[in-house]
Coordinates of C-alpha atoms in Angstrom, one line a residue:
X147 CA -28.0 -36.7 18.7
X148 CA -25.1 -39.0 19.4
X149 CA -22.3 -38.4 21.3
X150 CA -18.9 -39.5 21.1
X151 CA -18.2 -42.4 23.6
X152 CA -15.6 -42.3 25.7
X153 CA -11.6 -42.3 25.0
X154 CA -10.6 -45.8 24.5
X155 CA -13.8 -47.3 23.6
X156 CA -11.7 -48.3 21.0
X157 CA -9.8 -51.2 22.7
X158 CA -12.7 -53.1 23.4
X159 CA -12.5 -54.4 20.1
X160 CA -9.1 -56.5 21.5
X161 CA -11.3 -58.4 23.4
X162 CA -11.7 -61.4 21.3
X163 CA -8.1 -61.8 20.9
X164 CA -7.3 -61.1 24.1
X165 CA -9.5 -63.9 25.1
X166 CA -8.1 -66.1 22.2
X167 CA -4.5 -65.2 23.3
X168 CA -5.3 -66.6 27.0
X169 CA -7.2 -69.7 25.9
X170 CA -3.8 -70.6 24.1
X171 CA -1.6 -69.7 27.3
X172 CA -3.6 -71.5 29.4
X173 CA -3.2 -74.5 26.9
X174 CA 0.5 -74.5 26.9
X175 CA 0.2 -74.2 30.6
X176 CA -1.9 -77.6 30.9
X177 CA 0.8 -79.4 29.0
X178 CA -1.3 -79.5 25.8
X179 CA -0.3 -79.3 22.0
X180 CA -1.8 -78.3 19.2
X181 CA -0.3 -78.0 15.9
X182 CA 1.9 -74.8 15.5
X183 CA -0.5 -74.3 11.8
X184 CA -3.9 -74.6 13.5
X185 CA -2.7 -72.2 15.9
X186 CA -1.5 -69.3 13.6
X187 CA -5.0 -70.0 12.1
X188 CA -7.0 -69.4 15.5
X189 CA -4.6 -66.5 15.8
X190 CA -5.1 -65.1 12.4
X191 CA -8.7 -65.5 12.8
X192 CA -8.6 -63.9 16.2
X193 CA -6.5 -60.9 14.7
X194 CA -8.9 -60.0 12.0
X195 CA -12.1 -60.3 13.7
X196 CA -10.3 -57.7 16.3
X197 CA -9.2 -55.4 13.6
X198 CA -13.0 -55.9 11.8
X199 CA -14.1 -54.2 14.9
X200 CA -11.6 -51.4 15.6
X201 CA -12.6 -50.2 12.5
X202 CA -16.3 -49.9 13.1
X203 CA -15.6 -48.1 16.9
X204 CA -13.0 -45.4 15.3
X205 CA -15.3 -44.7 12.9
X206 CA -18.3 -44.8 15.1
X207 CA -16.0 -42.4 17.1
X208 CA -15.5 -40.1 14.2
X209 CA -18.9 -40.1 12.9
X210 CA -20.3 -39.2 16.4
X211 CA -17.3 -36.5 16.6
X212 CA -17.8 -34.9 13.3
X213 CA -19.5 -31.5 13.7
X214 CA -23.4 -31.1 12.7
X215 CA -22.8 -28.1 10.2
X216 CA -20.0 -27.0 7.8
X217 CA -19.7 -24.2 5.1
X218 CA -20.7 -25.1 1.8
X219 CA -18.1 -24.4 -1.2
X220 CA -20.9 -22.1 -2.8
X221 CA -20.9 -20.2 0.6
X222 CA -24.0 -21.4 2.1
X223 CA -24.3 -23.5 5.1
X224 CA -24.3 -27.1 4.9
X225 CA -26.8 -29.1 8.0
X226 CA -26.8 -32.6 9.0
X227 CA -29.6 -34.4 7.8
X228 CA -29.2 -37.4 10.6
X229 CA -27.2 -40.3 10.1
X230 CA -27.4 -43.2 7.4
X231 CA -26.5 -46.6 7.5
X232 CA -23.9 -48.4 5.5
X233 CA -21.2 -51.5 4.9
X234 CA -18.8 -52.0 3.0
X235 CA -16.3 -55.7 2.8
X236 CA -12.7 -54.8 3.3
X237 CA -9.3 -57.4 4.4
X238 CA -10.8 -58.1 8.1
X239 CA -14.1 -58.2 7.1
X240 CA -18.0 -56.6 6.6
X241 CA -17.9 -53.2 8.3
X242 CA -21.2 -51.5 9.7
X243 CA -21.3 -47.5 10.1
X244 CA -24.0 -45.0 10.7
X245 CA -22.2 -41.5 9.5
X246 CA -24.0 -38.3 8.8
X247 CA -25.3 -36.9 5.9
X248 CA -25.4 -32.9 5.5
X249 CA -27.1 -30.6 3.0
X250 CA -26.9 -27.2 2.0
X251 CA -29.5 -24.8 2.5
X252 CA -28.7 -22.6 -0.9
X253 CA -27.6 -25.1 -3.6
X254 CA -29.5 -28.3 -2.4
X255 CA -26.0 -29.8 -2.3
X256 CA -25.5 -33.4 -0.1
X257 CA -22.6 -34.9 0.8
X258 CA -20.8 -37.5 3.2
X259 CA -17.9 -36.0 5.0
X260 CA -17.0 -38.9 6.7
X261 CA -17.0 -40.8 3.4
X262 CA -14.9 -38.3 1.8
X263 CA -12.5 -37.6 4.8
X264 CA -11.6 -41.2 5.4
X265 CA -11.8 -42.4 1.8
X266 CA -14.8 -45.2 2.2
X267 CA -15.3 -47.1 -1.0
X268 CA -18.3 -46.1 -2.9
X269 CA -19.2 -49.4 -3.7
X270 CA -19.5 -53.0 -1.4
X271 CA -15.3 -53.3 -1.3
X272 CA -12.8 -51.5 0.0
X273 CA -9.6 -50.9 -2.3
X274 CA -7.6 -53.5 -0.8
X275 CA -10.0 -56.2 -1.5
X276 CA -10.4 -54.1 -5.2
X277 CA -6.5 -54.5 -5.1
X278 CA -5.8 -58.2 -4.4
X279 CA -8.7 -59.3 -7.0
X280 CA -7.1 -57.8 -9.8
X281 CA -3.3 -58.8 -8.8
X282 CA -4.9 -62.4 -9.3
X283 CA -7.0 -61.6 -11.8
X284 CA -3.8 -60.4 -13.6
X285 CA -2.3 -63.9 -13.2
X286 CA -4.9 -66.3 -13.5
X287 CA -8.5 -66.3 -14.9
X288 CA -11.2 -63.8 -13.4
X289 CA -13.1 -66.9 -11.5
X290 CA -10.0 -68.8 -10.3
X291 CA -8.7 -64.9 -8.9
X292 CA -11.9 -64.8 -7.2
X293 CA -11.7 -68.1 -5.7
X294 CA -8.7 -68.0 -4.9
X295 CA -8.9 -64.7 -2.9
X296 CA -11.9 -66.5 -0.8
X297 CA -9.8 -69.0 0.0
X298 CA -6.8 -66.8 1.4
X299 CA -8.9 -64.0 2.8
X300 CA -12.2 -65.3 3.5
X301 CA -13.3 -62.3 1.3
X302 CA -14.2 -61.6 -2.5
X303 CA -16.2 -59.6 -4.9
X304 CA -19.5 -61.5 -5.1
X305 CA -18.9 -61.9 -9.2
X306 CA -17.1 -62.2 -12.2
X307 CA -18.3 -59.5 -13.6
X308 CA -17.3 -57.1 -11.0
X309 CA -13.6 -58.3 -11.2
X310 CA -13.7 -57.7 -14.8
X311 CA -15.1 -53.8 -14.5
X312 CA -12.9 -53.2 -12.0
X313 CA -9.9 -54.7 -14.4
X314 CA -11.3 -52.6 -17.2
X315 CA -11.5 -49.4 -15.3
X316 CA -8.4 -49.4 -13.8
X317 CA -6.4 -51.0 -16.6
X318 CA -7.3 -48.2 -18.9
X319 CA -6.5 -45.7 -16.0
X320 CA -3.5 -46.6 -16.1
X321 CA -2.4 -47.7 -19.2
X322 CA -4.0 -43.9 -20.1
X323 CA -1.3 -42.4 -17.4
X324 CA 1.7 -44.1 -19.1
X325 CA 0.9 -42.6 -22.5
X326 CA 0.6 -39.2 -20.9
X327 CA 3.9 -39.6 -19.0
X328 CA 5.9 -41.3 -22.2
X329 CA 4.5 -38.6 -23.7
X330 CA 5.8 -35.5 -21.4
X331 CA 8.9 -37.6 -21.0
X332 CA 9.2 -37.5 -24.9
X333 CA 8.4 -33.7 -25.1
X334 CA 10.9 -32.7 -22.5
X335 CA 13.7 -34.8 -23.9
X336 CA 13.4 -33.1 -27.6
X337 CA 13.5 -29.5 -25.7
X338 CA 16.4 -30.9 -23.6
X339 CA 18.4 -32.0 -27.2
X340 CA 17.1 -28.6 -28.8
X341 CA 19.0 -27.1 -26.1
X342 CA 22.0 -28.9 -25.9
X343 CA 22.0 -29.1 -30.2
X344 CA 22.2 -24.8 -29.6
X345 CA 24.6 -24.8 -27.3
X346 CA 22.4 -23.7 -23.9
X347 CA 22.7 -27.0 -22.3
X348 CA 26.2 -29.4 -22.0
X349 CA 25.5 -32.9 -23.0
X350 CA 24.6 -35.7 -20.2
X351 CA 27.9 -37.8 -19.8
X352 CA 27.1 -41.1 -20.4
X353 CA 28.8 -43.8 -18.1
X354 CA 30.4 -47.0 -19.3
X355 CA 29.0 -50.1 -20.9
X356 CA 25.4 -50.7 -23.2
X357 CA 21.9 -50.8 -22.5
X358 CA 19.5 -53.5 -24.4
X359 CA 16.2 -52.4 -26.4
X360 CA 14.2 -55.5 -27.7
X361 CA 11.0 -55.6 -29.4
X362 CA 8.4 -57.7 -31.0
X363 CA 4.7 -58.3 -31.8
X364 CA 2.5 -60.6 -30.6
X365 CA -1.5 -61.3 -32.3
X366 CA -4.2 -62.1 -30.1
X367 CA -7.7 -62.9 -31.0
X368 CA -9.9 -60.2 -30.1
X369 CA -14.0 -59.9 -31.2
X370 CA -15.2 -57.7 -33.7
X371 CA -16.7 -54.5 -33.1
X372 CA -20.2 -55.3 -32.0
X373 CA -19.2 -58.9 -32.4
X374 CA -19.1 -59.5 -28.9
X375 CA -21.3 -63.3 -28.1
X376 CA -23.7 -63.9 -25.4
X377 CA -24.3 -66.9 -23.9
X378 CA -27.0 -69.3 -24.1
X379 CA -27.5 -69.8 -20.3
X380 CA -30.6 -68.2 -18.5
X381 CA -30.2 -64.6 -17.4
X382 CA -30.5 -65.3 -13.8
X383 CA -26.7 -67.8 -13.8
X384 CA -25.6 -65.4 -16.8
X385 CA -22.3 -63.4 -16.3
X386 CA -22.1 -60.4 -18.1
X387 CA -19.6 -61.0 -21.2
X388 CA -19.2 -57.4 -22.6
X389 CA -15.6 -56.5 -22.8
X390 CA -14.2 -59.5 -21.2
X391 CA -12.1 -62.5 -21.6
X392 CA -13.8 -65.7 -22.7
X393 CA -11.4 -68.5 -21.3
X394 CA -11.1 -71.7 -20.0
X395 CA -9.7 -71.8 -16.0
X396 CA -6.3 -71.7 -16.6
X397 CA -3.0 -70.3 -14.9
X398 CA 0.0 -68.7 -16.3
X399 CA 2.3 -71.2 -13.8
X400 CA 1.2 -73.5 -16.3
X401 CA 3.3 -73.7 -20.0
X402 CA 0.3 -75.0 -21.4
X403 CA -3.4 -75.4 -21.4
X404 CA -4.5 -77.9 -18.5
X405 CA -5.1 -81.3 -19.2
X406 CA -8.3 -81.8 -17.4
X407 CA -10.3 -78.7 -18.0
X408 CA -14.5 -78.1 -17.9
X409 CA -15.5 -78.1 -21.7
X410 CA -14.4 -74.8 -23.8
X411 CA -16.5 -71.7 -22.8
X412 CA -16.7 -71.2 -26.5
X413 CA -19.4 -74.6 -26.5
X414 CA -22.0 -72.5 -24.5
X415 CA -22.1 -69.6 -27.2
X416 CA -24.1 -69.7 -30.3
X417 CA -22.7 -69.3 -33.4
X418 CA -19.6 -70.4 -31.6
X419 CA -16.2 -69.5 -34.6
X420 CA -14.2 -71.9 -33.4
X421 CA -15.4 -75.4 -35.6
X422 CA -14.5 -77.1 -38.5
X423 CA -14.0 -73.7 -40.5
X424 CA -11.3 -73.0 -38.2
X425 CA -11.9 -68.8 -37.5
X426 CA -14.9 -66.8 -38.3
X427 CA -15.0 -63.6 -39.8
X428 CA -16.7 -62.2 -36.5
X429 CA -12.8 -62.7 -35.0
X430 CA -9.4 -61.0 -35.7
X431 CA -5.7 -60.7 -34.9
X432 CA -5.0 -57.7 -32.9
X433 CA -1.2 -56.9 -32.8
X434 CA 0.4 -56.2 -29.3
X435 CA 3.9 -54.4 -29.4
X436 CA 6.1 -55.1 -26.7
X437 CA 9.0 -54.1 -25.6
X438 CA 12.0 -54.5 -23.1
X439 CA 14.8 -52.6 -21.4
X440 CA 17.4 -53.7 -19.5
X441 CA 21.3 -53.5 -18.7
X442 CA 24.2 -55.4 -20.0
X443 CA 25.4 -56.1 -16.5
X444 CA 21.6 -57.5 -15.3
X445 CA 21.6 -60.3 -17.6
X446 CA 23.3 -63.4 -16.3
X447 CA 24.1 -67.2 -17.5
X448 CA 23.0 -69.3 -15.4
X449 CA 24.1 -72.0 -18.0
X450 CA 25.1 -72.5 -21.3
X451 CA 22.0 -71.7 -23.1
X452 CA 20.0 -70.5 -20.0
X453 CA 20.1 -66.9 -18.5
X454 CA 18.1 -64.5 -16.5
X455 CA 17.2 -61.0 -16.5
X456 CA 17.8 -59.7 -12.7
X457 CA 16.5 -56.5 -13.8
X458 CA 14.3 -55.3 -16.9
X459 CA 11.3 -53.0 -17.5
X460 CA 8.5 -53.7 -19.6
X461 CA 6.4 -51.6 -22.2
X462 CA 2.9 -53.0 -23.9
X463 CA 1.1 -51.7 -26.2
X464 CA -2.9 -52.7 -27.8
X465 CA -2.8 -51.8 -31.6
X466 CA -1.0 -48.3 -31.2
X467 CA 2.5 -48.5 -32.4
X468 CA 2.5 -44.5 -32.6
X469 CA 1.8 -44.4 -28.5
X470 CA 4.6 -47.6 -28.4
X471 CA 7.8 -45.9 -29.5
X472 CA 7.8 -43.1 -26.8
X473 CA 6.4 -45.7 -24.2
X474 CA 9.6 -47.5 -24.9
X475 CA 12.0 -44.8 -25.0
X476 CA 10.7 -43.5 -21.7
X477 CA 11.0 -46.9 -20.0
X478 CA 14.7 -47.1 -21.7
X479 CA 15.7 -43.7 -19.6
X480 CA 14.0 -45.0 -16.7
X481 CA 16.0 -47.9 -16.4
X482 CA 19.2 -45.9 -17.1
X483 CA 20.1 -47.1 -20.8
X484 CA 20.1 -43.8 -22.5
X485 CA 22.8 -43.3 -20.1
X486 CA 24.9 -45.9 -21.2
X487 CA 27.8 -45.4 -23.7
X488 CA 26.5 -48.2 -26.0
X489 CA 22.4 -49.0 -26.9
X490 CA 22.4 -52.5 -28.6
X491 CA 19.3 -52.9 -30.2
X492 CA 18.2 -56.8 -31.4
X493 CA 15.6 -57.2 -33.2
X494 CA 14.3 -59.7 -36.1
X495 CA 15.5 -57.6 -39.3
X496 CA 11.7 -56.0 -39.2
X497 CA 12.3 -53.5 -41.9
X498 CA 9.9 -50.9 -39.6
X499 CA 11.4 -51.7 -36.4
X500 CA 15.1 -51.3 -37.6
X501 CA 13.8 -47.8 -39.0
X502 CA 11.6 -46.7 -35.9
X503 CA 14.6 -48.0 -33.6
X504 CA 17.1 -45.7 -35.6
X505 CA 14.9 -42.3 -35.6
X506 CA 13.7 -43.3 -32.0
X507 CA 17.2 -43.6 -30.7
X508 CA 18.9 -41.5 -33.2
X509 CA 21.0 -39.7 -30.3
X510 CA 22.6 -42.6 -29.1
X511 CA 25.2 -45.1 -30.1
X512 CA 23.1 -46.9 -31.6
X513 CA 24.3 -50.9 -32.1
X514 CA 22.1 -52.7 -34.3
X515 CA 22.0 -56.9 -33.9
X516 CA 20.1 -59.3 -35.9
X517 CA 19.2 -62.1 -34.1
X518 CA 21.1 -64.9 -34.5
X519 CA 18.3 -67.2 -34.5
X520 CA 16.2 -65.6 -37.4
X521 CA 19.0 -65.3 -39.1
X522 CA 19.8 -69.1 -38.7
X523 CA 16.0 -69.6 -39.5
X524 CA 16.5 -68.6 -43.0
X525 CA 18.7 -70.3 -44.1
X526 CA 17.3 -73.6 -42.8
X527 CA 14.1 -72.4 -44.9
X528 CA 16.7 -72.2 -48.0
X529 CA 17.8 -75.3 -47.4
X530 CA 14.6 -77.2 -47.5
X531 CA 13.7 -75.5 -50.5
X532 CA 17.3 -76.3 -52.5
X533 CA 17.1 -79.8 -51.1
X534 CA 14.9 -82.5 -51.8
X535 CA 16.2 -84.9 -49.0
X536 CA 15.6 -83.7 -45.5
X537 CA 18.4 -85.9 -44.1
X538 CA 20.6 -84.2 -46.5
X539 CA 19.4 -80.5 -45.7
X540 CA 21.5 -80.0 -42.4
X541 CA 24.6 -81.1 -44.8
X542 CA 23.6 -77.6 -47.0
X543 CA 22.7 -75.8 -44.1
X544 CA 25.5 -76.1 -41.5
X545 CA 28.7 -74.4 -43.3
X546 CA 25.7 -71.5 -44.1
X547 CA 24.9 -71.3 -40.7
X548 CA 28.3 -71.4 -39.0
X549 CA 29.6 -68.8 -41.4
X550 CA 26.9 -66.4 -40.1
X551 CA 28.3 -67.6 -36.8
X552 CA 31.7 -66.6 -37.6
X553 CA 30.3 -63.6 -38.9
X554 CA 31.7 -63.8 -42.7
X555 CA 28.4 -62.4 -44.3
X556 CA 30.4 -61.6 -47.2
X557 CA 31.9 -65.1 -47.7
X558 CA 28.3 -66.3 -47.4
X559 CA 27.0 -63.8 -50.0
X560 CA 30.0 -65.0 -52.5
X561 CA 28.8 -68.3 -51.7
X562 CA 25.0 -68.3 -52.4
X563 CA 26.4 -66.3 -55.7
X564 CA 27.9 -69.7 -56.6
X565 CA 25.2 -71.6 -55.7
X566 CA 22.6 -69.9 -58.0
X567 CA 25.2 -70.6 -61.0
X568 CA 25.1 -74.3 -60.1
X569 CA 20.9 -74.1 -59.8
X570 CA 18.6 -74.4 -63.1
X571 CA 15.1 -73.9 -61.6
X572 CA 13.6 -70.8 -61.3
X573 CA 11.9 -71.3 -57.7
X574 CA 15.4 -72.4 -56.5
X575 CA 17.0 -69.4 -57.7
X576 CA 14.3 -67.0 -56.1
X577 CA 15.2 -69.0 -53.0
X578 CA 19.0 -68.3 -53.1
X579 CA 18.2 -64.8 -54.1
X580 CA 15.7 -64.0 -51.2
X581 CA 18.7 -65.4 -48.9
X582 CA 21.1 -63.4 -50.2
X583 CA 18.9 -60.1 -50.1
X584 CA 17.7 -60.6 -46.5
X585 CA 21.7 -61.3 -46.1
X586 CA 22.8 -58.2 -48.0
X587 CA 20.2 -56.0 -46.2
X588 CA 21.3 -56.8 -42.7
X589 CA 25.5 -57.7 -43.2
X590 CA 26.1 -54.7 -40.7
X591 CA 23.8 -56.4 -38.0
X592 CA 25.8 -59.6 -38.2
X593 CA 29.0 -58.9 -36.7
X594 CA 28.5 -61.2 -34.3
X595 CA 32.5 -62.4 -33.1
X596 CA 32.4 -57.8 -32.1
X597 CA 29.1 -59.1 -30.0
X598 CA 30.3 -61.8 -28.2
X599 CA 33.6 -60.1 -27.1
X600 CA 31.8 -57.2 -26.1
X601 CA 28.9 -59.1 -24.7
X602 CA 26.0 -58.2 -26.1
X603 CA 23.1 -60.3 -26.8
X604 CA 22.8 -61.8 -30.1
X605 CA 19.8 -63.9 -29.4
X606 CA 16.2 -63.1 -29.0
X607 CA 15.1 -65.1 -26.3
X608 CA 14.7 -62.3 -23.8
X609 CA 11.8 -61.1 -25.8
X610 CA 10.3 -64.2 -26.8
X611 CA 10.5 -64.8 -22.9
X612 CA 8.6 -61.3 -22.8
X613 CA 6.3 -62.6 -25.1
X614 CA 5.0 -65.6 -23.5
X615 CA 5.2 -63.9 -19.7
X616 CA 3.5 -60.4 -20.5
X617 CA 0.8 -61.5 -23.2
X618 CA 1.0 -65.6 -23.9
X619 CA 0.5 -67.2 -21.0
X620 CA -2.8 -64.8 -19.7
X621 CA -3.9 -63.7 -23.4
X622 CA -3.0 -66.1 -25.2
X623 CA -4.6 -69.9 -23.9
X624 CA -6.9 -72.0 -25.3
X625 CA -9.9 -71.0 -26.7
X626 CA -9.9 -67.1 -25.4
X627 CA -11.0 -64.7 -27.4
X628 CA -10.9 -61.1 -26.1
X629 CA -12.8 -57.9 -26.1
X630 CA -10.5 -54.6 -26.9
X631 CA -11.3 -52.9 -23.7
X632 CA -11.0 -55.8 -21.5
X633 CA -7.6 -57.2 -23.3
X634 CA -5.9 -53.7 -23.2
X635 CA -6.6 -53.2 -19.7
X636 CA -5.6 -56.5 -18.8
X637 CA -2.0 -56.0 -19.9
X638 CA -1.7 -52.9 -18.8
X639 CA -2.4 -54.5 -15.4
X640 CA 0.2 -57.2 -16.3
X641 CA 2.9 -54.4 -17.1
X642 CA 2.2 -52.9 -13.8
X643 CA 2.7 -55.9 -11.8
X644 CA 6.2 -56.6 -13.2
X645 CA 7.3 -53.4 -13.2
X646 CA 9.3 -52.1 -10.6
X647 CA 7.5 -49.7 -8.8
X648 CA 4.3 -49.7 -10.9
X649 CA 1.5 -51.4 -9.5
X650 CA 2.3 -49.4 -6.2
X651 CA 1.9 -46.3 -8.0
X652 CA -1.4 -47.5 -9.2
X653 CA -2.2 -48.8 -5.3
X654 CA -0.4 -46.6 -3.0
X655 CA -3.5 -46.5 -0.2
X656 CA -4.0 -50.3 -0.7
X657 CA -0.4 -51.4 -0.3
X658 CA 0.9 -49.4 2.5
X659 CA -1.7 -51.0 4.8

């Protein structure tokens, strides 16, 4: 039977950096130098190995401490069984423990207590080594996240395809907790207008100035059901495809695909759809609706043409626009726009979105914005179609555009009424009249001298921003192609880590140590 060693066996483990701490001392006592770097390193080093081993001698204490019986939940008595040996790999290091294992003498039941009582890991890593892999995972690919964790820590999960379970377990954890908490915030907020519509509850007073909605879709390439390759390498080298992401090493601090990269994973797959057939019927689009809050006063100029969002929340969404809308209005009342006075809403005319938006929000003053740019993007498209010379197009195109500026929509629509009279083909005419409908159908979204004033945003760029940070620039490089699991969970993950408060939710033990 072991016995607990004495009180403050514990500090032993200081010895190493104790003796490390002296060494140094003694160094700057000698009139030596060394370079302030290579010393925070010995230090570091020192630190860690002294922490690796105050772990193993507290719970060495607390396994030797722990009583050798306990009452079993089904009422029978529970008896150690001796101890059994185990390690796990957490920030300081491989850990060794011997704690004990009881049974019960009525149901046959076994358990750790030690495990359970100081929340070991059940696997080989801790959850702050679990933690750190998929943060970098999250940003750049699942091998360059594991190297680059070796490199800072010293530590990693021995594989690729551990990272990726771990991404695709606790990805859809998560992602599966903000559906069921959009979804309570969506039930409780019809009950609270059902009460205040009946008079049983006074209205929330809203405070002055708007709150932005913006949202948008965004494809990504995902593999068919059962679909999914396998590569041509031997089993023993092979990393376990599945659900993942199939990708060249890229990062998302880059804008674009890295110039010097290995060849394409897709060249060690057979039957590899990417070739001169362009995409095989074994690959689709998959839609991913995003969204973004924020507040009129968080968005800043930093130039003419350049701003920044000091504040915003983030909702993403894998082929489910049903689970979208009240992801997006709970992330709206989160960040305090359904208390504003004012709810612009810009979006690209989407017929769906406009409708969606106006039922979604239908409580709020609601102020619909087309943006500018689409706007302006039709009528270039016009132009190119009524005129033959592209050096001549801008000529048609600029009094169009700068009338939509102004925001005369009705001058514009007399205008293109004139133009069709002066037009004889029929393709030219379906042109003009495609113009003037999308005009026509969004005239009350186009007030845009009101926007200015009242500074609203009349230009999407916020959202293609989202676009690119949240989905493009992890999901959407060169050559990756996605499984469902593995893509949903990965942006789920991506939400998380820019949202404020989020990924701590999802690693409360993990980031408070």
């Amino acid at each position: 039977m072991k016995r607990p060693n004495a009180a403050g066996t514990v500090l032993r483990a200081l010895a190493p950096l104790v003796q490390k701490m002296t060494e140094l001392e003694q160094l700057a006592l000698d009139r030596q130098a060394m370079s302030v770097v290579q010393m925070g390193r010995q230090l570091t080093e020192a630190a860690l190995e002294a922490a690796r081993r105050a772990v193993e001698l507290l719970l060495d204490q607390a396994a030797r401490s722990a009583p050798t019986s306990m009452r079993c939940s089904c009422g029978g008595q529970a008896t150690s069984d001796g101890f059994e040996h185990t390690s796990f790999v957490m920030r300081c290091g491989r850990v060794q423990l011997d704690r004990r294992r009881v049974s019960c003498d009525r149901c046959q039941h076994t358990e750790m207590p030690l495990d359970k009582a100081w929340s070991l890991p059940e696997g080989e890593d801790a959850d702050d080594v679990r933690e750190a892999t998929e943060r970098l995972a999250c940003r750049l690919g699942y091998g360059e996240g594991i190297e680059e964790l070796e490199k800072l820590w010293g530590v990693a999960p021995k594989s690729t395809s551990t990272a990726q379970g771990w991404v695709v377990q606790d990805g859809g954890r998560f992602q599966q907790a903000v559906r069921q908490d959009a979804q309570q915030h969506w039930d409780s907020y019809v009950e609270q207008q059902q009460a205040v519509a009946q008079g049983e509850q006074r209205e929330v007073e809203r405070q002055p100035g708007f709150g932005v909605v913006e949202a948008d879709g965004v494809f990504v390439l995902t593999w068919k059901q059962g679909q999914e390759p396998r590569r041509k390498i031997g089993q023993s080298s092979a990393t376990e495809i599945g659900q993942s992401d199939l990708q060249s090493p890229v990062s998302e601090l880059s804008d674009g695909v890295l110039r010097h990269q290995p060849p394409s994973t897709l060249s060690q797959l057979q039957g590899s759809p990417m070739g001169p057939k362009a995409r095989s019927e074994r690959v689709r689009g998959r839609e991913v609706c995003v969204g973004l809050v924020y507040l009129g006063e968080h968005a800043c100029e930093l130039s003419p043409g350049h701003g920044v969002l000091l504040e915003r929340r983030y909702v993403v969404e894998l082929n489910d626009r049903e689970s979208f809308w009240p992801q997006l209005h709970a992330a709206a009342a989160a960040q305090g726009v359904l208390a504003r006075q004012q709810l612009v809403w810009l979006s690209d005319g989407g017929r769906y979105f406009i409708d969606q938006s106006a039922e979604l929000f239908q409580d709020q003053l609601l102020v619909p914005v087309l943006d500018i740019q689409h706007a302006n993007q039709h009528v270039w498209e016009t132009g190119h179609k009524l005129v033959s010379d592209n050096k001549a197009v801008s000529g048609w195109v600029g009094p169009r555009i700068e009338a939509i500026k102004e925001g005369n929509s009705q001058g514009m629509l007399i205008d293109l009424a004139e133009q069709r009279e002066l037009r004889k083909g029929s393709e030219q005419r379906k042109a003009i009249d495609a113009l003037s409908g999308y005009v026509q159908r969004h005239k009350h979204m186009m007030d845009y001298p009101r926007y200015r004033q009242a500074g609203y945003p009349i230009a999407s760029a916020a959202i293609e921003s989202t676009n690119k940070r949240l989905v493009g620039r992890r999901c959407k490089q060169g050559g990756m192609i996605w499984g469902e699991r593995g893509l949903e969970a990965i942006l789920a993950l991506r939400a998380a880590l820019f949202n404020p408060g989020a990924w701590t939710r999802l690693w409360p033990e993990a980031l408070a140590a």
